[in-house]
Amino acid sequence: MVLIYNGPIDVQSLLSSWYSAEHNRNYGAMVTFVGTVREEAGIEALSFDIYRPLLDKWFEGWKRRLEKEGALLAMAHSEGDVPVHTSSFACAIFSPKRRIALEMLDAFVEDFKANAPIWKYDVINGKRIYAKERSTPMAGSGLLAKD
Amino acid sequence: MVLIYNGPIDVQSLLSSWYSAEHNRNYGAMVTFVGTVREEAGIEALSFDIYRPLLDKWFEGWKRRLEKEGALLAMAHSEGDVPVHTSSFACAIFSPKRRIALEMLDAFVEDFKANAPIWKYDVINGKRIYAKERSTPMAGSGLLAKD
Amino acid sequence: MVKVEFLGPIGKSPVEVDASTLSELAEILKKDPEVAQWLEQSAVAVNDTMVESLDVKLKCGDKVSLLPPVCGG
Amino acid sequence: MVKVEFLGPIGKSPVEVDASTLSELAEILKKDPEVAQWLEQSAVAVNDTMVESLDVKLKCGDKVSLLPPVCGG
């Protein structure tokens, strides 16, 4: 299951807890990715909606894919407002050897961007504006627009 | 400069300090790699020698390469004995966007394995045995063996 | 009746619709201008499973979700 | 005199040698069986800069380092 934070992720305690839970299970490599809200275009924060049932399904699919490689996947994401310079996304992969961890981190983060059911909004002057230009239609989009 | 630990790295406080130093400098992505000593082939620990002047030179070269991409690099490594299930290597890359961070983490870790002046020993029954089979000759090796 | 959910920025409350295939549902949704503009860019899940064919049968109590373009992280 | 350091597993104390090029130094080191076996697999630094040519000139006080195969992490 994806760990959902209401607002920013407490990155320091999250990374600490992931490391301390797994470092003695004989994984030789841990890789992590943390996404932090950048100050740009006058935003105060980003805000997120999540559709949890599908996010968990998508995540469990990745978890199984990594388990086949002997690797372990963990992920957290924020819901609601995440102010500039705080973090909204974190993940970690533990694997026996480094190669799988490095390759899968890249593949997982890219697929996350394209297919995790999460919607992003800029928060400007307290108003929530859908980040349409930075969003990607999910695989299979347009089905109901077909003739 | 590379942070050198005498023995295992305190990964939790190291990752915390890296994150807390950089999260408010407008980097959108942090990636980290942590290497942990696996229990295998009857070893109690790994042990490391480091040639610091060249390690720092090699590291500063990578730091400059990443700075040109707007990214920041940090690294720590252990010297001496590092028991099984504790960690000997950690690095972090901070960059405005994720792509540079993900690509450079992979490239940096691979070059680290091939060209950082660090020597590894298995510790078995208290004896230090050079990990010859897992070691890689550095670029330019064999110069003094030429006729 | 089938329950249709409009996720994220579509910002419309769920509706109950009478449709026995996704094809029939598509025809109904195309008539709602508030929804029609999102159809081209939205993916579809039935009971929280992504679907890619209009032939999918719907039965009473099914949940259909419309998923507009995403951007996590 | 040039100072030669043997790093990591070579495990030999530094020596002072009389050599004005890396070529000359190579000839001297090949005669020491303890060192000779490492030459094929070792890289070389002069004053902490990696070098790839035997023509490198050496001057009094220079430091030459022999770097056997590495494995960090």
Coordinates of C-alpha atoms in Angstrom, one line a residue, chain A residues 31-138:
Chain A
V31 CA 18.0 3.8 -3.8
T32 CA 15.5 6.6 -3.0
F33 CA 13.8 9.4 -4.9
V34 CA 12.2 12.4 -3.2
G35 CA 10.2 15.0 -5.1
T36 CA 10.1 18.5 -3.6
V37 CA 7.8 21.4 -4.6
R38 CA 9.8 24.1 -6.5
E39 CA 9.2 27.8 -6.1
E40 CA 8.3 28.9 -9.6
A41 CA 5.6 30.8 -11.5
G42 CA 4.3 32.4 -8.3
I43 CA 2.9 29.3 -6.7
E44 CA 2.5 29.0 -2.9
A45 CA 2.0 25.3 -3.0
L46 CA 1.0 22.4 -5.1
S47 CA -2.1 20.5 -4.2
F48 CA -3.0 16.8 -5.0
D49 CA -6.0 14.6 -5.5
I50 CA -5.5 10.9 -5.3
Y51 CA -7.8 8.1 -6.4
R52 CA -6.6 5.6 -3.8
P53 CA -8.1 2.3 -5.0
L54 CA -6.4 2.5 -8.4
L55 CA -3.1 4.0 -6.9
D56 CA -2.8 1.0 -4.7
K57 CA -3.5 -1.4 -7.5
W58 CA -0.9 0.3 -9.8
F59 CA 1.6 0.2 -6.9
E60 CA 1.0 -3.4 -6.0
G61 CA 1.6 -4.3 -9.7
W62 CA 5.0 -2.6 -9.4
K63 CA 5.7 -4.2 -6.1
R64 CA 5.1 -7.7 -7.6
R65 CA 7.3 -6.9 -10.6
L66 CA 10.1 -5.9 -8.3
E67 CA 9.6 -8.9 -6.0
K68 CA 10.3 -11.2 -9.0
E69 CA 13.8 -9.5 -9.1
G70 CA 14.3 -10.0 -5.4
A71 CA 13.7 -6.3 -4.7
L72 CA 11.4 -4.4 -2.4
L73 CA 9.5 -1.2 -3.2
A74 CA 8.1 1.4 -0.8
M75 CA 6.3 4.7 -1.7
A76 CA 4.6 7.7 -0.1
H77 CA 2.6 10.6 -1.6
S78 CA 0.9 13.7 -0.3
E79 CA -2.8 14.5 -0.6
G80 CA -4.0 18.1 -0.3
D81 CA -1.7 21.1 -0.2
V82 CA 2.1 20.8 -0.2
P83 CA 3.9 24.2 0.3
V84 CA 6.9 25.3 -1.8
H85 CA 10.2 23.6 -0.6
T86 CA 8.4 20.7 1.1
S87 CA 8.0 17.2 -0.4
S88 CA 5.1 15.4 -1.9
F89 CA 6.5 12.2 -3.2
A90 CA 9.1 9.6 -2.0
C91 CA 10.0 6.1 -2.9
A92 CA 12.7 3.6 -2.1
I93 CA 13.9 0.4 -3.7
F94 CA 15.9 -2.2 -1.9
S95 CA 17.7 -4.9 -3.9
P96 CA 20.5 -7.5 -3.4
K97 CA 22.6 -5.8 -6.1
R98 CA 22.8 -2.3 -7.3
R99 CA 21.9 -2.7 -11.0
I100 CA 18.2 -3.7 -10.5
A101 CA 17.8 -0.9 -8.0
L102 CA 19.2 1.8 -10.3
E103 CA 17.3 0.6 -13.4
M104 CA 14.0 0.1 -11.6
L105 CA 14.1 3.4 -9.8
D106 CA 14.2 5.2 -13.2
A107 CA 11.5 3.0 -14.7
F108 CA 9.2 3.3 -11.7
V109 CA 9.5 7.1 -11.4
E110 CA 8.7 7.5 -15.1
D111 CA 5.7 5.2 -15.0
F112 CA 4.5 7.0 -11.8
K113 CA 4.5 10.3 -13.7
A114 CA 2.6 8.8 -16.6
N115 CA 0.1 6.4 -14.9
A116 CA -0.4 7.0 -11.2
P117 CA -3.9 8.3 -10.7
I118 CA -2.9 11.6 -9.0
W119 CA -4.0 15.1 -10.1
K120 CA -1.9 18.1 -9.5
Y121 CA -3.0 21.7 -8.9
D122 CA -1.0 24.9 -8.6
V123 CA -2.0 27.0 -5.5
I124 CA -1.8 30.7 -6.3
N125 CA -3.4 33.3 -4.1
G126 CA -5.2 30.5 -2.2
K127 CA -6.8 29.3 -5.5
R128 CA -6.4 25.7 -6.8
I129 CA -5.6 25.6 -10.6
Y130 CA -5.4 22.2 -12.4
A131 CA -1.9 21.8 -13.8
K132 CA -3.3 20.8 -17.2
E133 CA -0.2 21.5 -19.3
R134 CA 2.1 19.4 -17.1
S135 CA -0.4 16.5 -17.0
T136 CA -0.3 13.3 -19.1
P137 CA -3.3 11.3 -20.4
M138 CA -3.2 7.8 -18.9

